[in-house]
Amino acid sequence: MQQTIARPTSHRRTGLPWTGGSTPRRPTPLAPAPVRRPLPCRVEDPELWFAESPAQLEQAKSLCGSCPIRTACLAGALDRGEPWGVWGGEIFERGVVIARKRPRGRPRKVVAA
């Protein structure tokens, strides 16, 4: 003769109050999430990073100086061959990093001393 053992089954659905049984385990408290600083390119005017004026591009470069993802941004721009703009604190023009952008117009005939 076979004996059947009666096992308590719990068919508790989520959202219903706890009824009987052992007390539920409380989740362990999580560590607070790290504080994330907003990225300068997300806070400032986006047109600043694609400006025509050399002064505005220099301003964008200076804002990139304290960015936590500056190196990753620059590496990604180099991989993608970004055609223009400020990426990772560097100025891109035609997919190449340039030291500084010259203003529009004809170059000077006489080099300033």
Short mmCIF file of N, CA and C in Angstrom, two decimals:
data_model
loop_
_atom_site.label_atom_id
_atom_site.label_comp_id
_atom_site.label_asym_id
_atom_site.label_seq_id
_atom_site.Cartn_x
_atom_site.Cartn_y
_atom_site.Cartn_z
N MET A 1 0.83 -1.15 0.00
CA MET A 1 0.00 0.00 0.00
C MET A 1 0.90 1.25 0.00
N GLN A 2 0.59 2.16 -0.84
CA GLN A 2 1.38 3.37 -0.97
C GLN A 2 0.85 4.46 -0.07
N GLN A 3 1.76 5.10 0.58
CA GLN A 3 1.35 6.23 1.41
C GLN A 3 1.62 7.51 0.67
N THR A 4 0.69 8.38 0.71
CA THR A 4 0.91 9.70 0.12
C THR A 4 1.18 10.69 1.23
N ILE A 5 2.17 11.48 1.01
CA ILE A 5 2.52 12.49 2.01
C ILE A 5 1.92 13.80 1.56
N ALA A 6 1.19 14.38 2.44
CA ALA A 6 0.55 15.66 2.12
C ALA A 6 1.57 16.77 2.33
N ARG A 7 1.92 17.44 1.26
CA ARG A 7 2.84 18.57 1.33
C ARG A 7 2.05 19.85 1.19
N PRO A 8 2.35 20.79 2.05
CA PRO A 8 1.63 22.06 1.88
C PRO A 8 2.10 22.74 0.59
N THR A 9 1.17 23.12 -0.18
CA THR A 9 1.50 23.82 -1.42
C THR A 9 1.10 25.27 -1.27
N SER A 10 1.89 26.09 -1.84
CA SER A 10 1.61 27.51 -1.79
C SER A 10 1.28 27.98 -3.19
N HIS A 11 0.07 28.39 -3.36
CA HIS A 11 -0.35 28.92 -4.64
C HIS A 11 -0.60 30.41 -4.51
N ARG A 12 0.34 31.05 -3.84
CA ARG A 12 0.20 32.47 -3.60
C ARG A 12 0.49 33.24 -4.88
N ARG A 13 -0.39 34.09 -5.23
CA ARG A 13 -0.19 34.93 -6.41
C ARG A 13 0.40 36.26 -5.95
N THR A 14 1.18 36.85 -6.84
CA THR A 14 1.77 38.14 -6.49
C THR A 14 0.66 39.18 -6.39
N GLY A 15 0.88 40.09 -5.49
CA GLY A 15 -0.09 41.16 -5.31
C GLY A 15 -1.08 40.87 -4.20
N LEU A 16 -1.20 39.62 -3.78
CA LEU A 16 -2.13 39.28 -2.70
C LEU A 16 -1.42 39.37 -1.36
N PRO A 17 -2.15 39.68 -0.31
CA PRO A 17 -1.51 39.77 1.00
C PRO A 17 -1.01 38.40 1.45
N TRP A 18 0.03 38.44 2.28
CA TRP A 18 0.62 37.22 2.78
C TRP A 18 -0.29 36.62 3.84
N THR A 19 -0.59 35.35 3.67
CA THR A 19 -1.46 34.68 4.65
C THR A 19 -0.76 33.44 5.17
N GLY A 20 -0.39 33.46 6.42
CA GLY A 20 0.16 32.28 7.07
C GLY A 20 1.55 31.92 6.57
N GLY A 21 2.03 30.80 7.09
CA GLY A 21 3.34 30.32 6.69
C GLY A 21 4.45 31.11 7.36
N SER A 22 5.66 30.87 6.93
CA SER A 22 6.77 31.59 7.53
C SER A 22 6.77 33.03 7.02
N THR A 23 7.45 33.86 7.76
CA THR A 23 7.48 35.28 7.38
C THR A 23 8.30 35.43 6.10
N PRO A 24 7.88 36.30 5.23
CA PRO A 24 8.63 36.48 3.98
C PRO A 24 9.98 37.13 4.24
N ARG A 25 10.93 36.83 3.38
CA ARG A 25 12.24 37.44 3.52
C ARG A 25 12.19 38.86 3.01
N ARG A 26 12.83 39.72 3.73
CA ARG A 26 12.90 41.11 3.29
C ARG A 26 14.12 41.26 2.39
N PRO A 27 13.96 42.01 1.32
CA PRO A 27 15.13 42.19 0.45
C PRO A 27 16.21 42.99 1.16
N THR A 28 17.44 42.66 0.85
CA THR A 28 18.53 43.40 1.47
C THR A 28 18.59 44.79 0.84
N PRO A 29 18.87 45.80 1.63
CA PRO A 29 18.91 47.15 1.07
C PRO A 29 20.07 47.28 0.07
N LEU A 30 19.80 47.97 -1.01
CA LEU A 30 20.81 48.18 -2.04
C LEU A 30 21.63 49.42 -1.73
N ALA A 31 22.83 49.41 -2.23
CA ALA A 31 23.67 50.59 -2.08
C ALA A 31 23.10 51.70 -2.95
N PRO A 32 23.26 52.93 -2.53
CA PRO A 32 22.72 54.02 -3.36
C PRO A 32 23.41 54.07 -4.72
N ALA A 33 22.65 54.44 -5.71
CA ALA A 33 23.20 54.54 -7.07
C ALA A 33 24.22 55.67 -7.12
N PRO A 34 25.26 55.50 -7.95
CA PRO A 34 26.24 56.58 -8.05
C PRO A 34 25.61 57.82 -8.65
N VAL A 35 26.08 58.95 -8.18
CA VAL A 35 25.56 60.22 -8.69
C VAL A 35 26.19 60.48 -10.04
N ARG A 36 25.36 60.69 -11.03
CA ARG A 36 25.87 60.93 -12.38
C ARG A 36 25.79 62.41 -12.69
N ARG A 37 26.93 62.94 -13.10
CA ARG A 37 26.94 64.34 -13.51
C ARG A 37 26.38 64.43 -14.92
N PRO A 38 25.61 65.44 -15.20
CA PRO A 38 25.13 65.60 -16.58
C PRO A 38 26.30 65.94 -17.50
N LEU A 39 26.29 65.37 -18.68
CA LEU A 39 27.35 65.62 -19.64
C LEU A 39 27.20 67.01 -20.23
N PRO A 40 28.30 67.72 -20.45
CA PRO A 40 28.20 69.10 -20.96
C PRO A 40 27.49 69.17 -22.31
N CYS A 41 27.70 68.17 -23.16
CA CYS A 41 27.07 68.22 -24.49
C CYS A 41 25.57 67.96 -24.41
N ARG A 42 25.08 67.46 -23.28
CA ARG A 42 23.64 67.24 -23.10
C ARG A 42 22.97 68.40 -22.40
N VAL A 43 23.76 69.23 -21.71
CA VAL A 43 23.21 70.35 -20.95
C VAL A 43 23.26 71.65 -21.75
N GLU A 44 24.39 71.89 -22.38
CA GLU A 44 24.58 73.13 -23.14
C GLU A 44 23.86 73.05 -24.49
N ASP A 45 23.87 74.16 -25.20
CA ASP A 45 23.25 74.22 -26.52
C ASP A 45 23.98 73.29 -27.48
N PRO A 46 23.30 72.33 -28.12
CA PRO A 46 23.97 71.40 -29.01
C PRO A 46 24.64 72.07 -30.22
N GLU A 47 24.14 73.23 -30.61
CA GLU A 47 24.72 73.94 -31.75
C GLU A 47 26.15 74.38 -31.47
N LEU A 48 26.50 74.50 -30.19
CA LEU A 48 27.84 74.94 -29.81
C LEU A 48 28.91 73.96 -30.30
N TRP A 49 28.61 72.67 -30.33
CA TRP A 49 29.57 71.66 -30.73
C TRP A 49 29.71 71.55 -32.25
N PHE A 50 28.85 72.24 -32.99
CA PHE A 50 28.90 72.22 -34.45
C PHE A 50 28.89 73.64 -35.02
N ALA A 51 29.43 74.58 -34.27
CA ALA A 51 29.41 75.98 -34.66
C ALA A 51 30.43 76.26 -35.78
N GLU A 52 30.24 77.37 -36.43
CA GLU A 52 31.18 77.82 -37.47
C GLU A 52 32.28 78.70 -36.87
N SER A 53 31.95 79.39 -35.82
CA SER A 53 32.89 80.35 -35.23
C SER A 53 33.98 79.61 -34.44
N PRO A 54 35.25 79.96 -34.68
CA PRO A 54 36.34 79.34 -33.92
C PRO A 54 36.23 79.57 -32.42
N ALA A 55 35.72 80.74 -32.01
CA ALA A 55 35.58 81.04 -30.58
C ALA A 55 34.57 80.09 -29.92
N GLN A 56 33.48 79.83 -30.61
CA GLN A 56 32.48 78.91 -30.05
C GLN A 56 33.01 77.49 -29.99
N LEU A 57 33.78 77.08 -31.00
CA LEU A 57 34.37 75.74 -30.97
C LEU A 57 35.38 75.60 -29.84
N GLU A 58 36.14 76.65 -29.57
CA GLU A 58 37.08 76.62 -28.44
C GLU A 58 36.32 76.53 -27.11
N GLN A 59 35.18 77.20 -27.04
CA GLN A 59 34.37 77.11 -25.83
C GLN A 59 33.86 75.68 -25.64
N ALA A 60 33.42 75.04 -26.72
CA ALA A 60 32.95 73.66 -26.63
C ALA A 60 34.09 72.73 -26.20
N LYS A 61 35.29 72.96 -26.74
CA LYS A 61 36.44 72.15 -26.34
C LYS A 61 36.72 72.29 -24.85
N SER A 62 36.61 73.52 -24.34
CA SER A 62 36.89 73.73 -22.91
C SER A 62 35.83 73.05 -22.04
N LEU A 63 34.58 73.00 -22.50
CA LEU A 63 33.54 72.31 -21.74
C LEU A 63 33.78 70.80 -21.72
N CYS A 64 34.38 70.27 -22.78
CA CYS A 64 34.69 68.84 -22.84
C CYS A 64 35.81 68.46 -21.87
N GLY A 65 36.58 69.43 -21.41
CA GLY A 65 37.74 69.14 -20.57
C GLY A 65 37.41 68.38 -19.30
N SER A 66 36.26 68.64 -18.69
CA SER A 66 35.91 67.98 -17.43
C SER A 66 34.92 66.84 -17.62
N CYS A 67 34.66 66.44 -18.86
CA CYS A 67 33.66 65.40 -19.13
C CYS A 67 34.20 64.03 -18.74
N PRO A 68 33.42 63.21 -18.03
CA PRO A 68 33.90 61.90 -17.59
C PRO A 68 34.05 60.89 -18.73
N ILE A 69 33.40 61.11 -19.86
CA ILE A 69 33.50 60.15 -20.96
C ILE A 69 34.26 60.73 -22.15
N ARG A 70 35.12 61.67 -21.88
CA ARG A 70 35.83 62.37 -22.96
C ARG A 70 36.62 61.41 -23.84
N THR A 71 37.39 60.51 -23.25
CA THR A 71 38.22 59.59 -24.04
C THR A 71 37.37 58.63 -24.86
N ALA A 72 36.28 58.15 -24.29
CA ALA A 72 35.39 57.25 -25.04
C ALA A 72 34.71 57.98 -26.19
N CYS A 73 34.35 59.23 -25.97
CA CYS A 73 33.73 60.05 -27.01
C CYS A 73 34.70 60.27 -28.17
N LEU A 74 35.94 60.58 -27.84
CA LEU A 74 36.95 60.81 -28.88
C LEU A 74 37.24 59.53 -29.65
N ALA A 75 37.36 58.42 -28.94
CA ALA A 75 37.63 57.14 -29.61
C ALA A 75 36.48 56.76 -30.54
N GLY A 76 35.24 56.97 -30.08
CA GLY A 76 34.09 56.67 -30.93
C GLY A 76 34.03 57.54 -32.17
N ALA A 77 34.36 58.81 -32.01
CA ALA A 77 34.35 59.73 -33.15
C ALA A 77 35.43 59.35 -34.16
N LEU A 78 36.60 58.93 -33.67
CA LEU A 78 37.66 58.50 -34.58
C LEU A 78 37.27 57.23 -35.32
N ASP A 79 36.63 56.29 -34.61
CA ASP A 79 36.17 55.05 -35.24
C ASP A 79 35.13 55.31 -36.32
N ARG A 80 34.21 56.23 -36.03
CA ARG A 80 33.14 56.54 -36.98
C ARG A 80 33.58 57.47 -38.09
N GLY A 81 34.70 58.16 -37.89
CA GLY A 81 35.16 59.14 -38.87
C GLY A 81 34.20 60.32 -38.96
N GLU A 82 33.87 60.89 -37.79
CA GLU A 82 32.93 62.01 -37.76
C GLU A 82 33.38 63.11 -38.71
N PRO A 83 32.48 63.62 -39.54
CA PRO A 83 32.89 64.61 -40.54
C PRO A 83 33.22 65.99 -39.97
N TRP A 84 32.56 66.40 -38.88
CA TRP A 84 32.84 67.73 -38.34
C TRP A 84 32.25 67.84 -36.95
N GLY A 85 32.68 68.88 -36.23
CA GLY A 85 32.19 69.14 -34.87
C GLY A 85 33.25 68.91 -33.82
N VAL A 86 32.88 69.12 -32.58
CA VAL A 86 33.77 68.89 -31.44
C VAL A 86 33.37 67.57 -30.81
N TRP A 87 34.33 66.66 -30.73
CA TRP A 87 34.10 65.33 -30.15
C TRP A 87 35.25 65.03 -29.21
N GLY A 88 34.96 64.72 -27.97
CA GLY A 88 36.00 64.38 -27.01
C GLY A 88 37.02 65.48 -26.81
N GLY A 89 36.60 66.73 -26.96
CA GLY A 89 37.50 67.85 -26.73
C GLY A 89 38.40 68.17 -27.91
N GLU A 90 38.16 67.57 -29.07
CA GLU A 90 38.94 67.84 -30.26
C GLU A 90 38.02 68.31 -31.38
N ILE A 91 38.56 69.13 -32.28
CA ILE A 91 37.78 69.63 -33.41
C ILE A 91 38.01 68.71 -34.60
N PHE A 92 36.92 68.25 -35.20
CA PHE A 92 36.98 67.41 -36.39
C PHE A 92 36.56 68.22 -37.59
N GLU A 93 37.30 68.07 -38.66
CA GLU A 93 36.91 68.68 -39.93
C GLU A 93 37.25 67.69 -41.03
N ARG A 94 36.26 67.30 -41.79
CA ARG A 94 36.39 66.30 -42.85
C ARG A 94 36.96 64.99 -42.31
N GLY A 95 36.54 64.62 -41.11
CA GLY A 95 36.94 63.35 -40.51
C GLY A 95 38.33 63.31 -39.92
N VAL A 96 38.99 64.46 -39.83
CA VAL A 96 40.36 64.53 -39.30
C VAL A 96 40.38 65.52 -38.14
N VAL A 97 41.16 65.20 -37.11
CA VAL A 97 41.32 66.10 -35.97
C VAL A 97 42.22 67.26 -36.39
N ILE A 98 41.76 68.49 -36.11
CA ILE A 98 42.57 69.67 -36.41
C ILE A 98 42.83 70.43 -35.11
N ALA A 99 43.92 71.18 -35.08
CA ALA A 99 44.30 71.91 -33.86
C ALA A 99 43.33 73.03 -33.56
N ARG A 100 43.01 73.83 -34.57
CA ARG A 100 42.04 74.91 -34.39
C ARG A 100 41.44 75.24 -35.73
N LYS A 101 40.26 75.78 -35.66
CA LYS A 101 39.56 76.13 -36.90
C LYS A 101 39.84 77.58 -37.25
N ARG A 102 40.13 77.79 -38.51
CA ARG A 102 40.34 79.15 -38.99
C ARG A 102 38.99 79.78 -39.28
N PRO A 103 38.91 81.10 -39.11
CA PRO A 103 37.65 81.77 -39.43
C PRO A 103 37.39 81.73 -40.93
N ARG A 104 36.14 81.93 -41.31
CA ARG A 104 35.78 81.93 -42.72
C ARG A 104 36.36 83.15 -43.42
N GLY A 105 36.56 83.03 -44.70
CA GLY A 105 37.07 84.17 -45.47
C GLY A 105 38.46 83.90 -45.99
N ARG A 106 39.02 84.90 -46.62
CA ARG A 106 40.35 84.78 -47.20
C ARG A 106 41.41 84.84 -46.11
N PRO A 107 42.49 84.11 -46.29
CA PRO A 107 43.59 84.21 -45.32
C PRO A 107 44.30 85.53 -45.45
N ARG A 108 45.00 85.94 -44.44
CA ARG A 108 45.75 87.19 -44.46
C ARG A 108 46.87 87.12 -45.49
N LYS A 109 47.15 88.24 -46.13
CA LYS A 109 48.26 88.30 -47.08
C LYS A 109 49.59 88.45 -46.31
N VAL A 110 49.55 89.20 -45.24
CA VAL A 110 50.74 89.42 -44.43
C VAL A 110 50.53 88.71 -43.11
N VAL A 111 51.49 87.89 -42.76
CA VAL A 111 51.40 87.16 -41.50
C VAL A 111 51.63 88.13 -40.36
N ALA A 112 50.73 88.13 -39.39
CA ALA A 112 50.86 89.04 -38.25
C ALA A 112 52.02 88.59 -37.38
N ALA A 113 52.81 89.54 -36.91
CA ALA A 113 53.98 89.22 -36.10
C ALA A 113 53.62 88.97 -34.68
#
